[in-house]
Coordinates of C-alpha atoms and ligand atoms in Angstrom, one line a residue:
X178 CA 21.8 -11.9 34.5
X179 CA 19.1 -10.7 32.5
X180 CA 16.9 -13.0 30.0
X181 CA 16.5 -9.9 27.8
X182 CA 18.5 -10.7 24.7
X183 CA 20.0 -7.1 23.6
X184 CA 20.2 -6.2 20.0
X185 CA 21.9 -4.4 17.9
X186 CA 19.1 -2.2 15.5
X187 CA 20.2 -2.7 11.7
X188 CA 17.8 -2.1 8.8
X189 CA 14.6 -2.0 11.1
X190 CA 15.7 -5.4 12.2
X191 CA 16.6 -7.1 15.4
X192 CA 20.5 -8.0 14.7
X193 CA 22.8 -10.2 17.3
X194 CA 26.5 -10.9 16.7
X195 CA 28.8 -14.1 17.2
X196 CA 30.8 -12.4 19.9
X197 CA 29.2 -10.5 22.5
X198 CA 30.3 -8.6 26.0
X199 CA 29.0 -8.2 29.1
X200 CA 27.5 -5.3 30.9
X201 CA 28.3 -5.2 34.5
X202 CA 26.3 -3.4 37.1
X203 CA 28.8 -0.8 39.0
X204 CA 27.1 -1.0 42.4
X205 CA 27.3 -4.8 43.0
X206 CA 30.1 -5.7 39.9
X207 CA 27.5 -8.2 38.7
X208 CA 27.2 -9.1 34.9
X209 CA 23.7 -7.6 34.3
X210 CA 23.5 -9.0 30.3
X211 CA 25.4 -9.6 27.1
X212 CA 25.1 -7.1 24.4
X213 CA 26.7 -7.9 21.0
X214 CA 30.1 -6.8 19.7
X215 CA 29.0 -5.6 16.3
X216 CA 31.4 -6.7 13.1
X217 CA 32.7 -4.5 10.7
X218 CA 30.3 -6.2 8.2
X219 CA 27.4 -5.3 10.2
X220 CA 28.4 -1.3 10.7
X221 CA 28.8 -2.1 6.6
X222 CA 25.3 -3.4 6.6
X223 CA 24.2 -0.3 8.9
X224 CA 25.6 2.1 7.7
X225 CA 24.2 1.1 3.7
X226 CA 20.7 0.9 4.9
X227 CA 21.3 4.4 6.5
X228 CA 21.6 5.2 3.0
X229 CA 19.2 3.5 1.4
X230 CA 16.7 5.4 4.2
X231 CA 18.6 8.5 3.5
X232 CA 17.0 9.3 0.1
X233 CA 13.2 8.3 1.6
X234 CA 13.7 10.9 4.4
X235 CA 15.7 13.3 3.6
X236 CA 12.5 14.1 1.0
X237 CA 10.1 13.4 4.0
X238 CA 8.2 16.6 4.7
X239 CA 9.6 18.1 7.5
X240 CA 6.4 18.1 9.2
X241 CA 6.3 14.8 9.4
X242 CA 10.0 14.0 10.8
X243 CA 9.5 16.3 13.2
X244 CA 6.4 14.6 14.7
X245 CA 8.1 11.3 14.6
X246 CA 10.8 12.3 16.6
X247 CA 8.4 13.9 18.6
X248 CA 7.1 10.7 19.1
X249 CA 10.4 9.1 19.9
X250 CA 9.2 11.2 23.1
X251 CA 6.6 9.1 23.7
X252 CA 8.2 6.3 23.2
X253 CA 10.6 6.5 25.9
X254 CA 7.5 7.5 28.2
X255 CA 5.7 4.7 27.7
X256 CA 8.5 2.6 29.4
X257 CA 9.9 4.9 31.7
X258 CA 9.5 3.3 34.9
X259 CA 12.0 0.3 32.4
X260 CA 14.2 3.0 31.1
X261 CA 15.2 4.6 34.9
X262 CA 15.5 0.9 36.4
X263 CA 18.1 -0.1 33.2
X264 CA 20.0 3.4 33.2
X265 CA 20.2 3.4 37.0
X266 CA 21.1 -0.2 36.7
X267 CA 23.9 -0.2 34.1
X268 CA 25.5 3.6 34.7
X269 CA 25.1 3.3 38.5
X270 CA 23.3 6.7 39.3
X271 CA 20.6 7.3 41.6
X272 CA 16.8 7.7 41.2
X273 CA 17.1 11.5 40.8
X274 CA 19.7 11.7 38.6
X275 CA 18.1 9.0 36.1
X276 CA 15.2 10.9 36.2
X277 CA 16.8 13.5 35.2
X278 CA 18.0 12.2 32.3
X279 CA 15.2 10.0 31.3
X280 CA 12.9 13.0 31.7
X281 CA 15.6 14.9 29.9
X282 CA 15.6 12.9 27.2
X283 CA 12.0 12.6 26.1
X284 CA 11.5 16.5 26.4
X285 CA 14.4 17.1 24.0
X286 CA 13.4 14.5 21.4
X287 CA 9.8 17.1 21.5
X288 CA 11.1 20.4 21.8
X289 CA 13.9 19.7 18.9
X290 CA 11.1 18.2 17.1
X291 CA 9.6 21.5 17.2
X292 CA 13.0 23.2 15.7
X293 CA 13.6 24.0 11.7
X294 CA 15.9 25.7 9.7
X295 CA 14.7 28.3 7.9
X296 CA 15.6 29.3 4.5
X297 CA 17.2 33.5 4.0
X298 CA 16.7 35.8 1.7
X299 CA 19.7 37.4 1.1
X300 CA 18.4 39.4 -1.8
X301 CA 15.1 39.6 -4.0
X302 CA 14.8 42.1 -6.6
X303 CA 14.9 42.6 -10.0
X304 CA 14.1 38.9 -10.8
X305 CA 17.5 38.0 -8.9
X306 CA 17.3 35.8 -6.1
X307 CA 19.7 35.3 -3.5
X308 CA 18.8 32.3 -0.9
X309 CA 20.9 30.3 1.8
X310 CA 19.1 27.1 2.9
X311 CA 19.8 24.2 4.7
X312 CA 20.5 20.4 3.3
X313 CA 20.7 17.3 4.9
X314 CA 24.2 15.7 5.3
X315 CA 23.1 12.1 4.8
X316 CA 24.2 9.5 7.3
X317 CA 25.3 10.9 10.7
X318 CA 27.5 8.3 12.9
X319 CA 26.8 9.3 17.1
X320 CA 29.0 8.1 19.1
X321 CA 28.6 8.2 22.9
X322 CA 30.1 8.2 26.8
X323 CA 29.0 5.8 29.7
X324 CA 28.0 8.9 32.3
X325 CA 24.5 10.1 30.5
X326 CA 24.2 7.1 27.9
X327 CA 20.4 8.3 26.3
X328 CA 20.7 12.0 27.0
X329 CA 23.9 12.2 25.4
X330 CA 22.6 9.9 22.5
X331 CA 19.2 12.1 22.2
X332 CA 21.4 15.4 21.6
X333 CA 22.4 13.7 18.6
X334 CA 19.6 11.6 17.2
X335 CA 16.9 14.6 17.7
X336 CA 18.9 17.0 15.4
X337 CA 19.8 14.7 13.5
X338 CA 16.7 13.4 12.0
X339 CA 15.2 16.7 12.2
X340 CA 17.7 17.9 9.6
X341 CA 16.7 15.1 7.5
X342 CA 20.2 13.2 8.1
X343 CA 19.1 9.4 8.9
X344 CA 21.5 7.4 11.6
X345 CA 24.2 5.2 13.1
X346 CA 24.6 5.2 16.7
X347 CA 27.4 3.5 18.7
X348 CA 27.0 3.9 22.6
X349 CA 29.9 3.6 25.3
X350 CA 30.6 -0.4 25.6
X351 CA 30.2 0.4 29.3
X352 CA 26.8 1.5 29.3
X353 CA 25.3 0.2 25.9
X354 CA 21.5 -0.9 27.2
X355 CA 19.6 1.7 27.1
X356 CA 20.4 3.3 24.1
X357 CA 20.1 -0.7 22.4
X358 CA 16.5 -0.9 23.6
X359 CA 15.9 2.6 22.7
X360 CA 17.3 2.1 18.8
X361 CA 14.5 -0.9 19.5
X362 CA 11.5 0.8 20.1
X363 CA 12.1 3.5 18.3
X364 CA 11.8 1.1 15.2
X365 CA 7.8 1.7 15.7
X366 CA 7.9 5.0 14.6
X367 CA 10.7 4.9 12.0
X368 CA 10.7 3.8 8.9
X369 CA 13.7 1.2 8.5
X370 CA 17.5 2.3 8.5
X371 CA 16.6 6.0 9.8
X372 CA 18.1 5.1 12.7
X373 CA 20.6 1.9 13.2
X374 CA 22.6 1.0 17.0
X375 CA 25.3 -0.6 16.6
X376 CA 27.4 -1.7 19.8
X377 CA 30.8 -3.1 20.4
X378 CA 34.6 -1.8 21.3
X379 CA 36.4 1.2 20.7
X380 CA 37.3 -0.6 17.7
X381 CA 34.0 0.2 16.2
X382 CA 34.0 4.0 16.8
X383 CA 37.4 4.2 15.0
X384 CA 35.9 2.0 12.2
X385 CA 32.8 4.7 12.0
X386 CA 35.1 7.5 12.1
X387 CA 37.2 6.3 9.0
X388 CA 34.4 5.0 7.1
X389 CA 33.6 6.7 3.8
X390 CA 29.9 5.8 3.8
X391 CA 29.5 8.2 6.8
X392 CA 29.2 12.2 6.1
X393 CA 29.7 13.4 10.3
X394 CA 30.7 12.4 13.4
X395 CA 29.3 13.6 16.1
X396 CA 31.2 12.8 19.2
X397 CA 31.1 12.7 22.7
X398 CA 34.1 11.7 25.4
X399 CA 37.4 12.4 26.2
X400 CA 39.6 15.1 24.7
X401 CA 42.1 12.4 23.9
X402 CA 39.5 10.3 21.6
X403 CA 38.3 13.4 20.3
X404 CA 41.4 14.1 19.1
X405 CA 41.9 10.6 17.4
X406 CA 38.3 11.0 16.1
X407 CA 39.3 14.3 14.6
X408 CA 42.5 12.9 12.8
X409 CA 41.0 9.7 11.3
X410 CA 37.4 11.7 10.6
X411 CA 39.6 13.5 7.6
X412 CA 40.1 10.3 5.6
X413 CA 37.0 11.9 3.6
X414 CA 36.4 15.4 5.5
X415 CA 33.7 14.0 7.4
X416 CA 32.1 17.1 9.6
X417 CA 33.0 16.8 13.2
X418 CA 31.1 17.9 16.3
X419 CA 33.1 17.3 19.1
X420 CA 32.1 17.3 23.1
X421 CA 34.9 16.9 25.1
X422 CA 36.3 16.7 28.9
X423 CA 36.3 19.8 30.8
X424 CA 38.2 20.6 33.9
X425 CA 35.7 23.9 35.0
X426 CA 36.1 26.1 37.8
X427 CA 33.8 28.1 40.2
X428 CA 35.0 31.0 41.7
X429 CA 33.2 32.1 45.1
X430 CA 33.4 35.7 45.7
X431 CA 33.8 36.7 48.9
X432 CA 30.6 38.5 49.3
X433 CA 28.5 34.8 49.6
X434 CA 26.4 33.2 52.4
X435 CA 28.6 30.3 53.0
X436 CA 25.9 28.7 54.9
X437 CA 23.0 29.5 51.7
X438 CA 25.5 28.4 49.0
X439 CA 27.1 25.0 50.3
X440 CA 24.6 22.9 48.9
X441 CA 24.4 24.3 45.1
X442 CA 28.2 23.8 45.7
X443 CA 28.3 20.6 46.6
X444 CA 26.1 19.4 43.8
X445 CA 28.2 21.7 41.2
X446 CA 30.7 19.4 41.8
X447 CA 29.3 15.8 42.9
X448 CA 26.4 15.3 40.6
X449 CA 26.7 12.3 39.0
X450 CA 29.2 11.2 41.1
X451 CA 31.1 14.0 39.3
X452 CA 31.4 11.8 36.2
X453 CA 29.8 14.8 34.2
X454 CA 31.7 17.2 32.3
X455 CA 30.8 20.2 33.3
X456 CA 31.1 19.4 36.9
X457 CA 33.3 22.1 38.7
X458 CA 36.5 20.1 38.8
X459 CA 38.2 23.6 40.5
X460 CA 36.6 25.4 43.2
X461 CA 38.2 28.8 43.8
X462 CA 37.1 30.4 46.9
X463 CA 38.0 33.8 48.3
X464 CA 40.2 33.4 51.4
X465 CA 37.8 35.4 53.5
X466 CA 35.4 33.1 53.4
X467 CA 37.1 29.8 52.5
X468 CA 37.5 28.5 55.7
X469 CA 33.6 28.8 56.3
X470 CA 32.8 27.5 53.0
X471 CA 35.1 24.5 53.2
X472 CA 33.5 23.7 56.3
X473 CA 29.6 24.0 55.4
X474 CA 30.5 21.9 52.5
X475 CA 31.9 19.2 54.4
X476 CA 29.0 19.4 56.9
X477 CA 26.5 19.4 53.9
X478 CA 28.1 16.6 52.2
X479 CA 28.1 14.1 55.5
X480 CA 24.0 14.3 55.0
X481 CA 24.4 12.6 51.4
X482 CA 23.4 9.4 51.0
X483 CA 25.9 7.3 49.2
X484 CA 25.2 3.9 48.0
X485 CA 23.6 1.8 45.3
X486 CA 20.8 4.0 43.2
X487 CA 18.2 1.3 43.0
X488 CA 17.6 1.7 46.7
X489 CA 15.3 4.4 48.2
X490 CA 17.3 7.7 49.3
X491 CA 20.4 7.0 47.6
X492 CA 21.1 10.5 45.5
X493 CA 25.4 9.2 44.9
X494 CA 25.5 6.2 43.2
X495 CA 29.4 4.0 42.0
X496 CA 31.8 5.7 39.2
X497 CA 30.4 3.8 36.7
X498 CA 33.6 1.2 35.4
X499 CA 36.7 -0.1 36.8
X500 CA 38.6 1.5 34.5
X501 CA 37.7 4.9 35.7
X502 CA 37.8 3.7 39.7
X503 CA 41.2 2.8 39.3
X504 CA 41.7 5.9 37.9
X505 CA 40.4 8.1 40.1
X506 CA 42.1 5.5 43.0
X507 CA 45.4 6.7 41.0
X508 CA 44.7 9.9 41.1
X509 CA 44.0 9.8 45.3
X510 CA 47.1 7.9 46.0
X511 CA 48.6 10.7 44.1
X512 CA 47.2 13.3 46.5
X513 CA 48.9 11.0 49.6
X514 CA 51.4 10.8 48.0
X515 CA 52.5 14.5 47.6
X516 CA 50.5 14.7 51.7
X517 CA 47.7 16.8 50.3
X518 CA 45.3 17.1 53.4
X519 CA 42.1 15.7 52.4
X520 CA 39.0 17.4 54.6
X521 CA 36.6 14.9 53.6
X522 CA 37.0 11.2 52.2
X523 CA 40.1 10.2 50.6
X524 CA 39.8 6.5 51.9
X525 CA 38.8 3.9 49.4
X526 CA 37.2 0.9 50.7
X527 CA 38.4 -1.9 48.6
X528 CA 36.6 -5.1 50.4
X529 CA 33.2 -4.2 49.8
X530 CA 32.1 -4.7 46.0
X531 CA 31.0 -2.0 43.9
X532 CA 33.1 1.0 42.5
X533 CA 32.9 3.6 45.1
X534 CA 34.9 6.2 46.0
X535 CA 34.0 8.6 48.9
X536 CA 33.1 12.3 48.5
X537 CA 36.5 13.4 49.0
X538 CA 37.6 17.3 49.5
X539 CA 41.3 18.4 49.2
X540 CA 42.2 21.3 51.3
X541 CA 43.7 24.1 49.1
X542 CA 46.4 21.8 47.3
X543 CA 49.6 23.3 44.8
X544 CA 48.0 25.1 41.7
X545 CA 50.2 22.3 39.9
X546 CA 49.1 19.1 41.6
X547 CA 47.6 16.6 39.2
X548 CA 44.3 16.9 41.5
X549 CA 43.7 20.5 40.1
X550 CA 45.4 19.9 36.5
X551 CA 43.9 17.0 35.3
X552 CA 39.9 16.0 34.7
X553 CA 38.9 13.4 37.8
X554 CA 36.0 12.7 36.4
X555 CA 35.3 10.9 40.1
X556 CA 34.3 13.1 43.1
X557 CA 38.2 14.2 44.0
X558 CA 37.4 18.1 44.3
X559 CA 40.0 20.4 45.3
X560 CA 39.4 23.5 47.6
X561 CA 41.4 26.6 46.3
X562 CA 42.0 30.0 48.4
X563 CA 42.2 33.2 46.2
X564 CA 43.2 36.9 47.3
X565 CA 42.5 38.6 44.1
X566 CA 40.2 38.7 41.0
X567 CA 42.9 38.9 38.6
X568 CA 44.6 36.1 39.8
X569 CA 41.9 33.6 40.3
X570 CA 40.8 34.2 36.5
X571 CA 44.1 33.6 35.2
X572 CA 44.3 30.7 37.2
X573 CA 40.8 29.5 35.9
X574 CA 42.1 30.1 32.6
X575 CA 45.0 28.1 32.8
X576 CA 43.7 25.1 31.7
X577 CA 43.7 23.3 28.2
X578 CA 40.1 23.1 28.7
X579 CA 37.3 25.4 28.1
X580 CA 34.1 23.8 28.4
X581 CA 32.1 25.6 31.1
X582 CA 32.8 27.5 34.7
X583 CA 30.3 29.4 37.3
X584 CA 31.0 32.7 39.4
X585 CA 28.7 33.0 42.3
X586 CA 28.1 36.2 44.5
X587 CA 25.8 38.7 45.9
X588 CA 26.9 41.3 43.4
X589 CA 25.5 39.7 40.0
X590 CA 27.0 42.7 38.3
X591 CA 30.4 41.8 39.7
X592 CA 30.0 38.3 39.2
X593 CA 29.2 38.8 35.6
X594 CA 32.2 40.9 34.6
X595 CA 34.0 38.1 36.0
X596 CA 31.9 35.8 34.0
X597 CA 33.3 37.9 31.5
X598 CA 36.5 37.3 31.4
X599 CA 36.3 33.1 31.1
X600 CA 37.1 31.3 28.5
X601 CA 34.8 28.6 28.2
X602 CA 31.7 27.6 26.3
X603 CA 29.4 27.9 29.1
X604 CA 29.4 30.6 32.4
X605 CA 26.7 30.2 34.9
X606 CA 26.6 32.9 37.6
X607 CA 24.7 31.6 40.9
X608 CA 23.3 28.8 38.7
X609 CA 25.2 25.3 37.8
X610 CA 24.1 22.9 35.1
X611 CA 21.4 24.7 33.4
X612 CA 20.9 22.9 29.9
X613 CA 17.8 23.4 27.2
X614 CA 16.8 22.2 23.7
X615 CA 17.5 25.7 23.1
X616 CA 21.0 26.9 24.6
X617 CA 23.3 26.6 22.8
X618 CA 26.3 24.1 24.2
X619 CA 29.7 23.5 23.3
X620 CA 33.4 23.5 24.5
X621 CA 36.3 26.3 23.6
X622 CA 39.9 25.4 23.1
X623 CA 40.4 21.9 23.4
X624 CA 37.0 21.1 25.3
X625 CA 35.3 20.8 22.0
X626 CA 34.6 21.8 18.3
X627 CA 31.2 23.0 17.4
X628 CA 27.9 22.8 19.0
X629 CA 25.0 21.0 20.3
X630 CA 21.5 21.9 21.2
X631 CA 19.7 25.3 19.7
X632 CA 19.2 26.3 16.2
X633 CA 23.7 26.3 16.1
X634 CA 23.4 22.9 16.7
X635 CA 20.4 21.7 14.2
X636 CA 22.6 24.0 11.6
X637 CA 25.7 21.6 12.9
X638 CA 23.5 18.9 11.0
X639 CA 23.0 20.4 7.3
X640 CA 25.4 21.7 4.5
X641 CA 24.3 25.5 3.7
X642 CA 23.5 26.1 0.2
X643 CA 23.7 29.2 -1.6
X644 CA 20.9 29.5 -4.5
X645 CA 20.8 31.9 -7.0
X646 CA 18.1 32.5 -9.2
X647 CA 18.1 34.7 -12.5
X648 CA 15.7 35.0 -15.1
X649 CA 17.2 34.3 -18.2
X650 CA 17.6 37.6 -20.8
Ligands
NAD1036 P1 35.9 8.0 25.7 O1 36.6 9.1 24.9 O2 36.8 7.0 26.3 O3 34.8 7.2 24.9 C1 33.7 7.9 24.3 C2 33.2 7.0 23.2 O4 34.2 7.0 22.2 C3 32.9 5.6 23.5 O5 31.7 5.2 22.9 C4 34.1 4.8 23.0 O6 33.8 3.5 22.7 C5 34.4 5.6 21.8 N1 35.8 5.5 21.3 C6 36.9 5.1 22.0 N2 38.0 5.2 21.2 C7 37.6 5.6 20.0 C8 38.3 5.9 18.8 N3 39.6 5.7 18.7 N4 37.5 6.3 17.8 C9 36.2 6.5 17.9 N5 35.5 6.2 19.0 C10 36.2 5.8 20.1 O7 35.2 8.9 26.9 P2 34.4 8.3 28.1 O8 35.4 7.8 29.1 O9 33.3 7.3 27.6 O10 33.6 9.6 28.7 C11 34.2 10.4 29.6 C12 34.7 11.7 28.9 O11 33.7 12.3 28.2 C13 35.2 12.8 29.9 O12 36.4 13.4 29.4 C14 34.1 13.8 29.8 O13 34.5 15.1 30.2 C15 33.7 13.7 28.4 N6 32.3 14.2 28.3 C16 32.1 15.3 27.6 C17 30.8 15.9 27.5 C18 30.5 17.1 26.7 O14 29.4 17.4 26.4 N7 31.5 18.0 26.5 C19 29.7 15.2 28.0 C20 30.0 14.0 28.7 C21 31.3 13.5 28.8

C-alpha cells in the first residue's frame, strides 16, 4: 500500500471522504491505495464552486485560458516518470503503452490550448450585422473509463476550459489515481473550482448526470451507461457527448503481404490488451490469403511479451479489473462451449495472481457466435474468411456499433472505396489507431453521440449564439 493519501480536488482544496475504496493493482491483485468515495454533498460542494469559478473564467481572456491549459502540459511533464509508474501501476499496461498515453496527454492539453472558436460573419452591410459566436456552457461534468484514465480525462478537460466552461471530473472507480493527482497539481495553475475531481461509485456519475447544477455531460464507456447517461441527462436537457463501445472490423484484401502486415494486425487488435475501443474486435480476411495470415499472426504474436508492465520488455500487460476478466473468462468458456477452434490461447491460468488472459485467436467461428457479436474488450479476436466485397461489408455493417473499422491492401484506391462504404465514425486504410488534437473523433449509430477532439469537438463545448445588430432608424 501506498502512504500517498489520494484526494478528491474540491474548491482548490485537498478534500478526503469518510468512506473510501481501494485501488487494486491488476498484475499482482494487490491493494495499491484508498481513494475516497465522494458524497453527494461534496459533488454539491463541487459542483457550486464550479460555479462560482464559472463567472471568473468564463470572462478570462482567452489568451490566458489557453496558456494555462497549456501549462497543465507542463504539469504532467514535470512528474512524468510518477505519472507512467501510477498509470502503469493502477490500469495494468505496459511501459509503451503508458507512454503513450502520458505523452498523449500532455501534447493534447498544448495543442487544444492552441484551438479557438472563431466568431462568423454571416452578414455586414448596410449597418446590419449578422454574427454566430460561441459561449461557454458553464460547468461541464467528465466522466471517465478505466482503459486510458488521463487521456480520456484530457479529451475533456482541454476543450473544456478552452471554451471557457470550468469542471467536474469523475474517473472510472477502477483506475481513479491518476486523474486524482492530476486534478491535484493542476490546482497550481488554476484558479480555484475551474477544475474539481471527484471520485467514488457509479452512484456518483448517475448523481452528476441528473444534477441540475451541471449544463453537459461528457461521457466515456459502455454503450449501456451511455444509454442510462442519455436518459437521466434530460432531467434538465443537459448536452451530451457520448463515447461509446465499438465492436470494429478490419477487412484484409486479398492483395496483402501476409508476412509485411501481421504485426500492424496484431497490434490493431491487442493494444492495450484490446481493452480499447477502437481495437478491431472483427478481423475479416480474404480466404486467399487467410490461411497465411492466420498463421503469421500466430507466429508474430508468440514473440509478445506478456506479463506485468512495470517490468522491462513487457508490451501486454492484465485486463485491468476482475469484473472484466470474468467477463472475458465468460465469453472463452462460451467459445468451448459451442467447440470454436482457438489457434492461439484460449486457456486461462487461474492459479497464478493477476488478471490475465492469453492472446487468444478463434479460427473463423459462426457470423452469430457471441465472440464476433458482442464487444470483448479482452484480447478474444476472431479470424473471419470472406469470398466477396459485398459480403464482408454487409457483414462489417451488421453491427449495432459504429465507432471505427480499417481496410488494408495494396490497392489504396480499392481499399478506399471500401472504406467507403462503412459505417463508422472512423476508417483507417493501412493505418490503425491514428488520433490528433485535430481529427475529429466520434461514434455512429449506437457507438456514440457527438464528437471529441478538432474544432467539432471545442464547438461540442459552447452554445452558438446568433447576434444581430441594427442601427436604430
Ligand atoms: P462503464 O460504462 O462501465 O463506465 C464508464 C464510467 O461511467 C465510469 O466512470 C463509471 O463509474 C461511470 N458510470 C457507471 N454507471 C453510471 C451511470 N449510471 N451514470 C453515470 N455514470 C456511470 O465503462 P467502462 O467499463 O469503464 O469502459 C469500457 C467501455 O468504454 C467499453 O465499452 C469501451 O468500448 C468504451 N470506451 C469507449 C471509448 C470511445 O472513445 N468511444 C473509449 C474508451 C472506452
Amino acid at each position: 500500500m501506498s502512504n500517498i493519501p489520494y484526494a478528491m480536488t474540491i474548491d482548490g482544496q485537498r478534500v478526503f471522504a469518510t468512506e473510501v475504496a481501494t485501488a487494486i493493482n491488476p498484475a499482482t491483485e494487490t491493494p495499491i491505495c484508498d481513494y475516497p468515495l465522494g458524497t453527494r454533498k461534496q459533488l454539491d460542494a463541487a459542483v457550486e464552486s464550479s460555479h462560482r469559478a464559472f463567472l471568473g473564467w468564463r470572462v478570462t481572456d482567452l489568451r490566458e485560458r489557453q496558456q494555462m491549459v497549456s501549462k497543465l502540459g507542463d504539469v504532467i511533464e514535470h512528474n512524468y516518470e510518477a505519472f507512467i509508474r501510477l498509470l502503469i501501476t493502477e490500469q495494468g499496461k505496459g511501459r509503451a503503452a503508458a507512454e503513450w498515453e502520458i505523452g498523449g496527454s500532455i501534447h493534447w492539453l498544448r495543442e487544444i490550448a492552441k484551438q479557438s472558436l472563431q466568431e462568423e460573419v454571416v452578414e455586414d452591410k448596410d449597418g446590419n450585422r449578422i454574427i454566430t459566436r460561441y459561449t461557454p456552457i458553464g460547468v461541464i461534468g467528465a466522466i471517465t473509463p478505466w482503459n486510458f484514465p488521463l487521456l480520456l480525462a484530457v479529451w475533456k478537460i482541454a476543450p473544456a476550459l478552452v471554451a471557457g466552461n470550468t469542471m467536474v471530473v469523475k474517473p472510472s472507480p477502477y483506475t481513479p489515481l491518476c486523474t486524482l493527482w492530476f486534478g491535484e497539481l493542476a490546482q497550481s495553475v488554476l484558479p480555484p473550482g475551474v477544475l474539481n475531481v471527484v471520485s467514488g461509485g457509479n452512484e456518483l456519475g448517475q448523481w452528476m448526470t441528473e444534477h441540475p447544477d451541471i449544463g453537459k455531460i461528457a461521457f466515456t464507456g459502455s454503450t449501456d451507461t451511455g444509454k442510462k447517461v442519455m436518459q437521466s441527462a434530460s432531467i434538465n436537457l443537459k448536452r451530451v457527448t457520448l463515447e461509446l463501445g465499438g465492436n470494429d472490423p478490419a477487412i484484409v484484401l486479398p492483395d496483402v503481404d501476409p508476412k509485411k502486415i501481421a504485426k500492424d494486425l496484431f497490434w490493431a487488435s491487442f493494444a492495450n490488451s484490446s481493452q480499447f475501443c477502437v481495437a478491431c474486435k472483427r478481423l475479416y480476411i480474404h480466404e486467399d490469403v487467410y490461411d497465411d495470415v492466420a498463421r503469421e499472426l500466430v507466429a508474430y504474436a508468440k514473440t509478445v511479451k506478456v506479463g506485468n508492465g512495470i517490468d522491462v520488455g513487457v508490451e501486454l500487460g492484465p485486463l485491468q479489473n476482475k469484473m472484466q476478466y470474468e467477463k472475458v473468462c465468460n465469453l472463452l468458456q462460451d467459445c468451448k462451449d459451442r467447440g470454436l477452434k482457438f489457434l492461439l490461447g484460449g486457456e486461462v491460468s487461474h492459479g497464478t495472481p493477476g488478471y490475465f488472459i492469453p492472446v487468444t485467436l478463434i479460427d473463423n467461428p459462426p457470423e452469430d457466435s457471441r465472440c464476433v457479436v458482442e464487444e470483448a474488450f479482452g484480447p478474444v479476436l476472431p479470424l473471419l474468411k470472406y469470398r466477396d466485397i459485398d459480403e464482408v461489408v454487409a457483414r462489417a455493417n451488421a453491427t449495432i456499433y459504429g465507432l471505427a473499422a480499417s481496410v488494408w491492401g495494396q490497392d489504396t484506391v480499392k481499399a478506399e472505396k471500401i472504406a467507403q462504404r462503412i459505417e463508422a465514425g472512423t476508417v483507417w486504410i493501412n493505418q490503425i489507431h491514428t488520433f490528433a488534437p485535430n481529427i475529429a473523433f466520434g461514434g455512429h449509430k449506437q457507438s456514440g453521440v457527438g464528437i471529441e477532439n478538432s474544432l467539432h469537438g471545442l464547438a461540442e463545448y459552447a452554445n452558438t449564439q446568433t447576434m444581430m445588430r441594427k442601427a436604430l432608424a
